[in-house]
Coordinates of C-alpha atoms in Angstrom, one line a residue:
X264 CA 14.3 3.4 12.0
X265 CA 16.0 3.2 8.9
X266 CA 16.9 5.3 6.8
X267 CA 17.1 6.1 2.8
X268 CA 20.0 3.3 2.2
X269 CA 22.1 5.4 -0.7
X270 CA 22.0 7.6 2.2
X271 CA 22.3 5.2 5.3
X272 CA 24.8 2.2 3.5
X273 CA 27.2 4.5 1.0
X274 CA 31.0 4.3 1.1
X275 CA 31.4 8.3 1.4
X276 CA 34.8 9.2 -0.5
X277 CA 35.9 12.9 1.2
X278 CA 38.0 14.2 -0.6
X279 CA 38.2 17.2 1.8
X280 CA 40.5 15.2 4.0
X281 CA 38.3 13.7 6.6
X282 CA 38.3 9.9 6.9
X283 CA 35.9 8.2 4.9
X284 CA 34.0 4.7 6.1
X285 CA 32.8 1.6 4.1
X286 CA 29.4 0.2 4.8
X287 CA 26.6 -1.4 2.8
X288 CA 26.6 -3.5 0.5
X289 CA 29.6 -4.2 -1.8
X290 CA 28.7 -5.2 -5.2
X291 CA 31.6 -6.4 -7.2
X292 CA 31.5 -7.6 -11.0
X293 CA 31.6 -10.5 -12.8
X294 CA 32.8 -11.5 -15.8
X295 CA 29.1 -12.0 -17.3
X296 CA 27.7 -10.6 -20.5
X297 CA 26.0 -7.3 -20.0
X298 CA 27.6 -6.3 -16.5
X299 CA 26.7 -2.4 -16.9
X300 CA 23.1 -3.0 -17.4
X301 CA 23.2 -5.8 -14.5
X302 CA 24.8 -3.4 -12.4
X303 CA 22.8 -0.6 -13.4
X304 CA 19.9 -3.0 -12.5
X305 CA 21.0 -3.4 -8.9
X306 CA 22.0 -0.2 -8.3
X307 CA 19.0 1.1 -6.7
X308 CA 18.4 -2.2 -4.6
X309 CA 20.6 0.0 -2.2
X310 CA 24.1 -0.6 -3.4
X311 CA 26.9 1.2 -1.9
X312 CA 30.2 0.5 -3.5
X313 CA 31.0 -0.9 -7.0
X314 CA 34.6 -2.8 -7.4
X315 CA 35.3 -4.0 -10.9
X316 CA 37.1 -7.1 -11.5
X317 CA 38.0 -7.9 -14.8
X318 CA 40.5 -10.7 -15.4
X319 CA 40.8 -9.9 -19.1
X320 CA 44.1 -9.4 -20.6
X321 CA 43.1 -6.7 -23.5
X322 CA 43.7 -3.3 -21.6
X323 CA 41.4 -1.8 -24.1
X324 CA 38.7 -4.0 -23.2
X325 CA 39.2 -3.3 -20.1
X326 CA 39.8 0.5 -20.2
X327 CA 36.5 1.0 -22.2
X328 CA 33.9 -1.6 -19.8
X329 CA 35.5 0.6 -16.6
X330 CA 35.1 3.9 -18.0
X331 CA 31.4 2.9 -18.9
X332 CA 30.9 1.3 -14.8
X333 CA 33.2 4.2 -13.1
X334 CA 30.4 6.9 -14.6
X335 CA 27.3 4.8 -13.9
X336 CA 28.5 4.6 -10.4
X337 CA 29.4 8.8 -10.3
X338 CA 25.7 8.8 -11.6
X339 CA 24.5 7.3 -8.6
X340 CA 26.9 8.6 -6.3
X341 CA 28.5 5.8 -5.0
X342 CA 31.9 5.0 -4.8
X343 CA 33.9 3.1 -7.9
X344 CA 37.4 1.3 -6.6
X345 CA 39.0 -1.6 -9.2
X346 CA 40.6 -4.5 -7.8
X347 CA 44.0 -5.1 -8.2
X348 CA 45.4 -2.5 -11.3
X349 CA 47.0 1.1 -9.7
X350 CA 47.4 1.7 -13.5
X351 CA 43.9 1.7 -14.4
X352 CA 42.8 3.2 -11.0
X353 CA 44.5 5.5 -12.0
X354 CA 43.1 6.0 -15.3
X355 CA 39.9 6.1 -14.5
X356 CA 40.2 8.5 -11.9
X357 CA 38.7 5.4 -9.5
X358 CA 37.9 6.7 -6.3
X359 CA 39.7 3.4 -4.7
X360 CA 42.1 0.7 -5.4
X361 CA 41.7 -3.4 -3.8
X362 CA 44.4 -5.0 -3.3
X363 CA 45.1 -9.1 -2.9
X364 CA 48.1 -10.0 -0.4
X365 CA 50.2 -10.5 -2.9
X366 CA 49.0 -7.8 -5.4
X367 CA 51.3 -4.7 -5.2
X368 CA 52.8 -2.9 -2.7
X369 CA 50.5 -0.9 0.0
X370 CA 53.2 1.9 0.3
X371 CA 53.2 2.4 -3.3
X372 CA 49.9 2.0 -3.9
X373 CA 49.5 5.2 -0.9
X374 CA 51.9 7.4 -2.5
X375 CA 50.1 7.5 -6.0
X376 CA 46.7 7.6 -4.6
X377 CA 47.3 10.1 -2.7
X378 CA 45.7 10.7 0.6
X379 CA 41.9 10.8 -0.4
X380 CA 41.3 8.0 -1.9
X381 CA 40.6 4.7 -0.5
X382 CA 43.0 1.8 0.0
X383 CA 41.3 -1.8 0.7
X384 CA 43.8 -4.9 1.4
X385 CA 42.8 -8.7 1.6
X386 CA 43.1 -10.3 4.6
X387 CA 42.2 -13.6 5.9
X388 CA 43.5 -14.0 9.4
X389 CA 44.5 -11.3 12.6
X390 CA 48.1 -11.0 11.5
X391 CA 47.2 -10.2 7.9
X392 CA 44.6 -7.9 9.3
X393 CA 46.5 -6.5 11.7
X394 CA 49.3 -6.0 9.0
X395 CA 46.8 -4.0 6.6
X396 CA 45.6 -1.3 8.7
X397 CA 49.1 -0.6 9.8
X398 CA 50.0 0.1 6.1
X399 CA 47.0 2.3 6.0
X400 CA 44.6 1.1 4.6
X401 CA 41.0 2.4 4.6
X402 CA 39.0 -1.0 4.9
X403 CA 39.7 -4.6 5.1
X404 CA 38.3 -7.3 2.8
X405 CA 38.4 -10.2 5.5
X406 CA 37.3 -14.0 4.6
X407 CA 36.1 -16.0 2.5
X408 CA 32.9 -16.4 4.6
X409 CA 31.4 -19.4 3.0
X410 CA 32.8 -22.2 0.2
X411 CA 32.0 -19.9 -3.4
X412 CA 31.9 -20.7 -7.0
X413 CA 34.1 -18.0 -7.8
X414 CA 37.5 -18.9 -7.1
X415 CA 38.8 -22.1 -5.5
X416 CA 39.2 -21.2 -1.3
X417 CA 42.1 -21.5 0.1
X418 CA 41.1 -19.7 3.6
X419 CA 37.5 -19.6 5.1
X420 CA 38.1 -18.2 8.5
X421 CA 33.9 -17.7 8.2
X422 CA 32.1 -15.6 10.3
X423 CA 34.1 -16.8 13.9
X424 CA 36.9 -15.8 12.0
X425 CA 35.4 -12.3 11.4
X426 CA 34.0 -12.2 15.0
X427 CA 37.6 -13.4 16.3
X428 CA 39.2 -10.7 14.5
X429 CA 36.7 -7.5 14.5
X430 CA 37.7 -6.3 18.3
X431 CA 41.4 -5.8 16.9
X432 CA 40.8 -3.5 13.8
X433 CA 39.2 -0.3 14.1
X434 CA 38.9 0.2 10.1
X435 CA 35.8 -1.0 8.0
X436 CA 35.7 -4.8 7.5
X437 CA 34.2 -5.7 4.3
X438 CA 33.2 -9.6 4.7
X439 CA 33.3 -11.7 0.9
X440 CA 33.0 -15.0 -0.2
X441 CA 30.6 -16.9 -0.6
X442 CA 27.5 -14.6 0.6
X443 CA 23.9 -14.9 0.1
X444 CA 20.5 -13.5 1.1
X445 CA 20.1 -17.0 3.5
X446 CA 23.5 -16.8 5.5
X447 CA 24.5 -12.9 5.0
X448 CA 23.1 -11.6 8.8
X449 CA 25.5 -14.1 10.0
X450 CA 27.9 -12.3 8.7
X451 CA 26.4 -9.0 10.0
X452 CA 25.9 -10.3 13.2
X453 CA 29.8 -11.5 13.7
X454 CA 30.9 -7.8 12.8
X455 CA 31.1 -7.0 9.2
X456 CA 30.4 -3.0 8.3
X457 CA 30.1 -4.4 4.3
X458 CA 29.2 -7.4 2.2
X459 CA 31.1 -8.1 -0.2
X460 CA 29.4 -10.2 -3.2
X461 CA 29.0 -10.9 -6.6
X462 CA 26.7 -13.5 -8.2
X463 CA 24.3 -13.1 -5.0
X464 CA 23.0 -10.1 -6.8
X465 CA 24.5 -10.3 -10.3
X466 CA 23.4 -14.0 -11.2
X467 CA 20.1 -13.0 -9.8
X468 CA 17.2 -12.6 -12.3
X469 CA 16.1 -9.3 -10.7
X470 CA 19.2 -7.6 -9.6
X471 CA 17.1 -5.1 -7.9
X472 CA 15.4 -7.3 -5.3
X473 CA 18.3 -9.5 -4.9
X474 CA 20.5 -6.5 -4.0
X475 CA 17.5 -5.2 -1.8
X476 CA 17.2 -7.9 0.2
X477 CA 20.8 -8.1 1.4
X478 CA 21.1 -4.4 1.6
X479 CA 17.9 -4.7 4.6
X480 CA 19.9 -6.7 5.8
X481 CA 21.9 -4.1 7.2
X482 CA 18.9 -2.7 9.4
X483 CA 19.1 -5.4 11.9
X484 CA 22.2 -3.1 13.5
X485 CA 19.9 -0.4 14.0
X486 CA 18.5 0.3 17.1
X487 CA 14.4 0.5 17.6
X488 CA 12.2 1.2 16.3
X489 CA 13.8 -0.8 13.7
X490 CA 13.0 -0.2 10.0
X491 CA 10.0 1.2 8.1
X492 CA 7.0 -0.7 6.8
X493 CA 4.0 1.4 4.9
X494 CA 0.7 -0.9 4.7
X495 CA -1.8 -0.3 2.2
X496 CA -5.1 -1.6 2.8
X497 CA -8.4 -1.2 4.1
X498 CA -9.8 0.2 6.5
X499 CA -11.9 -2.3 9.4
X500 CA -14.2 0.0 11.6
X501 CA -14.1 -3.1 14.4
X502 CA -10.4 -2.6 14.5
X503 CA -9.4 -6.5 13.9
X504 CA -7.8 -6.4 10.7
X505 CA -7.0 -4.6 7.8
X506 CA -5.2 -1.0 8.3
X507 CA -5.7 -1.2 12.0
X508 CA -4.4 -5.1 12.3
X509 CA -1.6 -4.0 10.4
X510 CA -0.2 -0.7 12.3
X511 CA -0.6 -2.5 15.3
X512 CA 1.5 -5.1 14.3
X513 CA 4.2 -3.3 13.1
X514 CA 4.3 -0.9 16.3
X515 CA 4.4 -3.9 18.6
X516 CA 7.2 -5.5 16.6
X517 CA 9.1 -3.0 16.6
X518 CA 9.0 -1.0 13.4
X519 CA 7.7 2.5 12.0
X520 CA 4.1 2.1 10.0
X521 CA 2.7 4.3 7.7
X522 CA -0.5 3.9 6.4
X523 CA -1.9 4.2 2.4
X524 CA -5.8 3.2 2.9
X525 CA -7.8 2.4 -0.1
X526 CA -11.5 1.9 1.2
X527 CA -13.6 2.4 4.2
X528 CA -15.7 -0.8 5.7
X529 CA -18.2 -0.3 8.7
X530 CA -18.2 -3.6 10.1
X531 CA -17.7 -5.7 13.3
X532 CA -17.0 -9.1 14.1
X533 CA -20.1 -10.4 12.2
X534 CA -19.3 -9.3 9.3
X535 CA -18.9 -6.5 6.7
X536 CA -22.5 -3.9 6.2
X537 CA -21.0 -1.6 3.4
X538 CA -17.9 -0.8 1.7
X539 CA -16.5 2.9 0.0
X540 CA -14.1 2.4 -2.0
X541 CA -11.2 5.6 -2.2
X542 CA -10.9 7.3 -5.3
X543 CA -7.5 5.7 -7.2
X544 CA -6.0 9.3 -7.5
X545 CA -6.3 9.6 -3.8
X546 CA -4.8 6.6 -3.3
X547 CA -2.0 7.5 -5.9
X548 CA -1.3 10.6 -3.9
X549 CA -1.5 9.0 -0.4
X550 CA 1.4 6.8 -2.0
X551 CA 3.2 9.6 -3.8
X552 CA 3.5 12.2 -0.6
X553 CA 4.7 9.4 1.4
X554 CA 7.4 7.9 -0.4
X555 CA 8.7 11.6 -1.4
X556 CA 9.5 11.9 2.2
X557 CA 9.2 9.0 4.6
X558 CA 11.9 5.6 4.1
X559 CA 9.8 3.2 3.8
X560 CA 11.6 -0.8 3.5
X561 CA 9.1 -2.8 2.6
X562 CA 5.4 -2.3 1.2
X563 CA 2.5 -4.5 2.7
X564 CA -0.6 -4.5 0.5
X565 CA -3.6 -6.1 2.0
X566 CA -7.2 -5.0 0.3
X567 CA -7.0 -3.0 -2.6
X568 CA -10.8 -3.6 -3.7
X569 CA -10.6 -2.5 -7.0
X570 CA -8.7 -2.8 -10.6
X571 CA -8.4 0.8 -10.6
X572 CA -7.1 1.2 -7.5
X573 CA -4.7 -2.4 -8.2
X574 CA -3.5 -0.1 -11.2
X575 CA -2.9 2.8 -9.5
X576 CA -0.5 0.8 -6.6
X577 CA 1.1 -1.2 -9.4
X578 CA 2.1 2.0 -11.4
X579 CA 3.0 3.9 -8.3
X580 CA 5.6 0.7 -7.0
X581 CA 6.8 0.4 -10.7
X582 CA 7.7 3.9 -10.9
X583 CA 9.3 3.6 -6.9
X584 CA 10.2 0.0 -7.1
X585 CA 12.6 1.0 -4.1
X586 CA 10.9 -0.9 -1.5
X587 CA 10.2 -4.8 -0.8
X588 CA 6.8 -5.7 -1.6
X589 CA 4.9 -8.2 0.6
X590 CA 1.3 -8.6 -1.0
X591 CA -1.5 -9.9 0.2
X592 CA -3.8 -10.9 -1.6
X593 CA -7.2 -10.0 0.3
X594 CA -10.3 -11.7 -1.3
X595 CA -12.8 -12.6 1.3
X596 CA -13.4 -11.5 4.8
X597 CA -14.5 -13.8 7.4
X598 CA -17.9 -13.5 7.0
X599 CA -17.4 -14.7 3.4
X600 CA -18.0 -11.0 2.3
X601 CA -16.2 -10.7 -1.4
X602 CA -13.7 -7.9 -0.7
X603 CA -12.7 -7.8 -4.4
X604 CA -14.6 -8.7 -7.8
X605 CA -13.5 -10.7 -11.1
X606 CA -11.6 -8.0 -12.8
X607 CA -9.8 -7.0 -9.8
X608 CA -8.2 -10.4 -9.3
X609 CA -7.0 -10.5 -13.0
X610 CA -5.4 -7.1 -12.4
X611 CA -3.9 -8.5 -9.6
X612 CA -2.5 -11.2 -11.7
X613 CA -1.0 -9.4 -14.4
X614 CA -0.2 -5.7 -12.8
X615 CA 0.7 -6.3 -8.8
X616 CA 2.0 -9.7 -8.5
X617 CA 4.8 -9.8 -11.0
X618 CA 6.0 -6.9 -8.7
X619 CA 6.1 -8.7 -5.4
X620 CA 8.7 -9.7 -3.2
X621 CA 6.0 -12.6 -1.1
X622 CA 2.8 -13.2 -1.8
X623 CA 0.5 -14.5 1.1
X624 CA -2.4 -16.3 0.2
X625 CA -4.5 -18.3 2.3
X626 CA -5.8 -22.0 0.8
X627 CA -9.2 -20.1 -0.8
X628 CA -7.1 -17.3 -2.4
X629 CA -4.2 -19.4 -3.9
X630 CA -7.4 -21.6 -5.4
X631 CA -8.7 -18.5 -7.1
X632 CA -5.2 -17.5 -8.4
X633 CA -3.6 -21.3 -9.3
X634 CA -6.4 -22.2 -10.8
X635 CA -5.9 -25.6 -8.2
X636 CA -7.9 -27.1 -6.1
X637 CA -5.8 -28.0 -2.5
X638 CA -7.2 -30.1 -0.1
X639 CA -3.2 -31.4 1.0
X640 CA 0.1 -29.8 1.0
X641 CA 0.7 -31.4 -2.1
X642 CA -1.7 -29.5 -3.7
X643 CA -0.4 -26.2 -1.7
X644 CA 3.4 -26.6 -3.3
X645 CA 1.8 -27.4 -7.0
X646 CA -0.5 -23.5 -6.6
X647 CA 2.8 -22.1 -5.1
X648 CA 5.1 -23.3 -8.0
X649 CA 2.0 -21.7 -10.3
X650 CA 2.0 -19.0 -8.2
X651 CA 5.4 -17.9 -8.9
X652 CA 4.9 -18.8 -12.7
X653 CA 2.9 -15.3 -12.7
X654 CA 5.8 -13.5 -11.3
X655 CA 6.2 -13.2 -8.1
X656 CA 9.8 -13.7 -6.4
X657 CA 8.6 -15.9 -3.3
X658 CA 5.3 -17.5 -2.2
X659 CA 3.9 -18.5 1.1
X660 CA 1.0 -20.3 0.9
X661 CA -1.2 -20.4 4.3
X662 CA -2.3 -23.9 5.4
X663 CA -5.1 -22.2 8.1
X664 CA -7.8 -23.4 5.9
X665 CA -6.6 -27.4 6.0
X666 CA -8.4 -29.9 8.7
X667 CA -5.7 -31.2 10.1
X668 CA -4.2 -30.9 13.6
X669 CA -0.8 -29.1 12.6
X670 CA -1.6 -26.0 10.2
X671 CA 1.4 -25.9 7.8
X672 CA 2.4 -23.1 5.9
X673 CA 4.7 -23.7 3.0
X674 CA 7.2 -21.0 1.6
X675 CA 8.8 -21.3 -2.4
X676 CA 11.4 -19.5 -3.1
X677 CA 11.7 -20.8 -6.5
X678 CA 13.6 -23.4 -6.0
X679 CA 12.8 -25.5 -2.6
X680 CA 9.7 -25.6 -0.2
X681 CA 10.2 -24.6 3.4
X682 CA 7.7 -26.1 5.8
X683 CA 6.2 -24.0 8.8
X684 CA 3.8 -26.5 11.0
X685 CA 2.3 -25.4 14.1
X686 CA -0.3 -27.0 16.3
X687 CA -4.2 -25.5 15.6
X688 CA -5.7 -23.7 18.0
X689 CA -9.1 -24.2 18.7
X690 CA -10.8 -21.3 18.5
X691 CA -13.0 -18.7 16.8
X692 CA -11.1 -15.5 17.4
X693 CA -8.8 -15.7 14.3
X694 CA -10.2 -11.9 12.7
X695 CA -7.2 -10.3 11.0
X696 CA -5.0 -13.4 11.0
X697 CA -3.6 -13.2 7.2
X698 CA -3.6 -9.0 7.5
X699 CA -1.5 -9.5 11.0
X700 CA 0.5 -12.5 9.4
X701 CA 1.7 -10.9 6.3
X702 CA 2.6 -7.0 8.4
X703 CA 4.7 -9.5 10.9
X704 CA 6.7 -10.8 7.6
X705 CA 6.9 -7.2 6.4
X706 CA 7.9 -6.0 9.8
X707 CA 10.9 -8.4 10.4
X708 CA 12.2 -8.3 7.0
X709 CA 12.2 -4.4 7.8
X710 CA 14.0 -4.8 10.8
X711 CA 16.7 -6.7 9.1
X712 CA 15.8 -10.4 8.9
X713 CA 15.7 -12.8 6.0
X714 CA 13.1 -13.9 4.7
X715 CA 13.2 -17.7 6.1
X716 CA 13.8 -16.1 9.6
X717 CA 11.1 -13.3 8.8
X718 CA 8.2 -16.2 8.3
X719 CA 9.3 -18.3 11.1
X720 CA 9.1 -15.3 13.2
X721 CA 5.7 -14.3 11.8
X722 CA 4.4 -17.7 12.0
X723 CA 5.4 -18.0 15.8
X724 CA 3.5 -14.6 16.3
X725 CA 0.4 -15.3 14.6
X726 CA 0.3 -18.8 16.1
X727 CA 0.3 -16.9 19.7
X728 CA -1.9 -14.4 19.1
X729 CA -4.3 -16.5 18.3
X730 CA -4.2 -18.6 21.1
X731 CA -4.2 -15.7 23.6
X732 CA -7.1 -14.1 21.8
X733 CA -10.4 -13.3 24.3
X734 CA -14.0 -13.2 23.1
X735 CA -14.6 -9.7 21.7
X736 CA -18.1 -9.2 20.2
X737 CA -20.7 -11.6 18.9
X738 CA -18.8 -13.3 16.0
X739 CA -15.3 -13.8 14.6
X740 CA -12.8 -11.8 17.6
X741 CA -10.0 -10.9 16.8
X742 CA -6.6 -12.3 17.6
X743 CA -4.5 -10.3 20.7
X744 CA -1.9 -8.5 19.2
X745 CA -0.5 -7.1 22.8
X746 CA 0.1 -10.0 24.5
X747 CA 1.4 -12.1 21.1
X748 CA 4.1 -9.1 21.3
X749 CA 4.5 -9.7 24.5
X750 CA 6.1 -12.9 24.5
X751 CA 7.7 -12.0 21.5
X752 CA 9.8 -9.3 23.3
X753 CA 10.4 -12.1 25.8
X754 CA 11.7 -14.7 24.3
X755 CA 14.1 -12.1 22.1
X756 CA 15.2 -10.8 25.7
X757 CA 16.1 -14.3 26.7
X758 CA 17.7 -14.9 23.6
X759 CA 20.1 -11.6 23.6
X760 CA 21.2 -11.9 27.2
X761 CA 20.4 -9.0 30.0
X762 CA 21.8 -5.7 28.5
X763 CA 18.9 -6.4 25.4
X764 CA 16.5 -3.3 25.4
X765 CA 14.7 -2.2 22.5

């Protein structure tokens, strides 16, 4: 399980004497307008090191922006080293100094540092690797890992560089170049400790979530259960969706749940009899007492029932905006019971979704937020661009609710659609599908996987469940969780090799 990532991903500087370790991710700056409230931004997106770059010639310039960046990161407690100037490092009392290969000399760099702080060299090959922790150095800055924008590439050794390279050096490796949220647990996966980047999260129009979702990244080295999702939603008496659906899930996967529940139904698999809705305070203190001491990763919000209670979550997240939020926007069951009234959905709107990470909507619910009527998946990508007009970061709209013999979800990131077809199953057992779909998504983001990956994964778990589902009750069963997990586990087993064993 995961823990706090200021606490889990932080480049510790001992000055005690002990040896300190690089990890995390390593934000570096740009030479943007406003970089100290950008970085200040990203900061609590789990940021774990700060190295300011400044290419500017006026040392007063340059002096004043790195005294303002070298307290913001002793504010947060995290690390502040400055690339390439032992003068200013110096001057700033930095807690680090970067250098290039052809930058200054290691050995002189050492000697006025002194033995506590840290010492990172460039390297792009073994020798040059090899060559830097020799001279002492504390961590590595190894790539680039992909083509980037922000200086022309003269060596992209790429991630079988990295995993070529990592069983010789026994120091942190900090991977850079060319990094993003789609290609980073590459990187993680061929042996970097850090991730290096800079317009990843600082070109980002929400510095928070865009260092968030690499620093989760990170979680997919842990060992299981792997990372922490908290669902809050309803509760379903017949155990096929809502708060039960969801916990499920996210044990099966893998993950820790913890639960936030917001009404009580009594119902079965005919339908919904009678609804009590929890008082918003309770809801708000269910919420507080967990966060204050529980890591939670990412947020899954399923039914919420009411404005009041909508406002309560929205305040609560805006005040703790720490982890990912994956929202679903619950509207009807399958019985066609309304789980949530005019106001509600307009609170929604304008309070919750501008704070999501995903939304989840199924064809009905992205109708009643769009404003669209779908009946194709060109009507599904023109309510997800809408969609993500009111705010939210990503949108996966559910193609369930279409007649045709693939059901297609489509995911928009903002900027290109991403198809997920599978064939329809047959059946009427599909209780708890968008509560189970959406905890999946939440649960393998926790665990460390990006977001396309997250949904694929999700998408091949719901698909199975469903099809392995067994009549349960008179109406609408619900969709086997177990055995779905099952060959989950399986096919990841085959995938890893033998010695894999969560």
């Amino acid at each position: 399980m995961d823990r706090r990532k200021n606490d889990h991903l932080r480049l510790v500087v001992d000055r005690s004497g002990a040896s300190s370790r690089i990890e995390g991710l390593y934000l570096v700056t740009d030479e943007g307008p406003n970089i100290v409230e950008r970085v200040r931004r990203a900061i609590p997106g789990g940021v774990a090191a700060l190295q300011f770059r400044h290419k500017g010639s006026d040392r007063a310039e340059k002096s004043l922006l790195g005294g303002e960046l070298r307290r913001l990161a002793a504010d947060n407690d995290i690390p502040f080293i400055v690339n390439d100037d032992l003068p200013l490092a110096l001057e700033l009392d930095a807690d680090g100094l970067h250098l290039g290969q052809s930058d200054g000399d290691p050995a002189e760099a050492r000697q006025l540092l002194g033995p506590y702080r840290l010492l990172g060299i460039s390297a792009h090959n073994l020798d040059e690797a090899l060559a830097a922790q020799q001279a002492g150095a504390d961590y590595i800055g190894f790539g680039a890992m992909f083509p980037t924008r922000s200086k022309e590439i003269e060596h992209l050794p790429g991630p079988t560089g990295l995993a070529e390279v990592r069983p010789h050096i026994q120091i942190p490796i900090v991977a850079i170049g060319g990094i993003t949220r789609n290609n980073a647990h590459k990187v993680i996966d061929s042996g970097a400790d850090s991730l290096a980047v800079i317009s990843a999260v600082l070109e980002s129009r929400d510095p928070f979530v865009a260092a968030s979702e690499l620093s989760l990244l990170f979680n997919r080295k842990d060992p299981f259960p792997r990372g922490s999702v908290m669902t809050v939603a309803g509760s379903d008496s017949g155990g096929g969706a809502g708060i039960q659906a969801d916990l499920k899930t996210i044990t099966l996967l893998g993950s820790y749940g913890s639960s936030v529940i917001t009404a009580l139904t009594a119902q079965n698999t005919r339908g919904v009899s009678a609804i009590q809705g929890v008082e918003p305070e309770f809801v708000t203190e269910q919420l507080a007492v967990v966060l204050s001491d529980i890591p939670v990763d990412v947020i899954k919000t399923g039914m919420l029932f009411s404005s009041r209670i909508i406002d309560a979550v929205a305040t609560a997240l805006e005040s703790n905006r720490r982890p990912l939020l994956v929202l679903d926007p619950v509207m009807l069951a399958k019985g066609g019971t309304s789980l949530i009234d005019r106001e509600a959905v307009n609170c929604l709107k304008h309070s919750l979704l501008p704070l999501a990470y995903l939304i989840t909507p199924n064809i009905p619910e992205a109708e009643r937020l769009s404003g669209i009527t779908i009946v194709d998946e060109d009507g599904m990508q023109q309510a997800a661009r809408a969609i993500h007009r009111l705010g939210s970061r990503n949108v996966l709209i559910k193609g369930g609710h279409l007649g045709d013999g693939n059901s297609v979800d489509i995911l928009f990131d903002g900027s290109a659609f991403i198809r997920y077809p599978a064939q329809r199953v047959l059946t009427k057992n599909t209780h708890g599908t968008g509560c189970t779909m959406a905890s999946a998504i939440a649960s393998f983001l926790a665990q460390g996987e990006p977001l396309q990956v997250a949904v694929g994964r999700a998408k091949e778990f719901i698909t199975n469940a469903i099809r392995l589902s067994q009549p349960l009750g008179k109406g609408h069963g619900p969709v086997n969780h177990f055995l779905a997990a099952k060959e989950i586990w399986g096919e990841s087993a085959k995938s890893r090799g033998p010695e894999y064993n969560p």
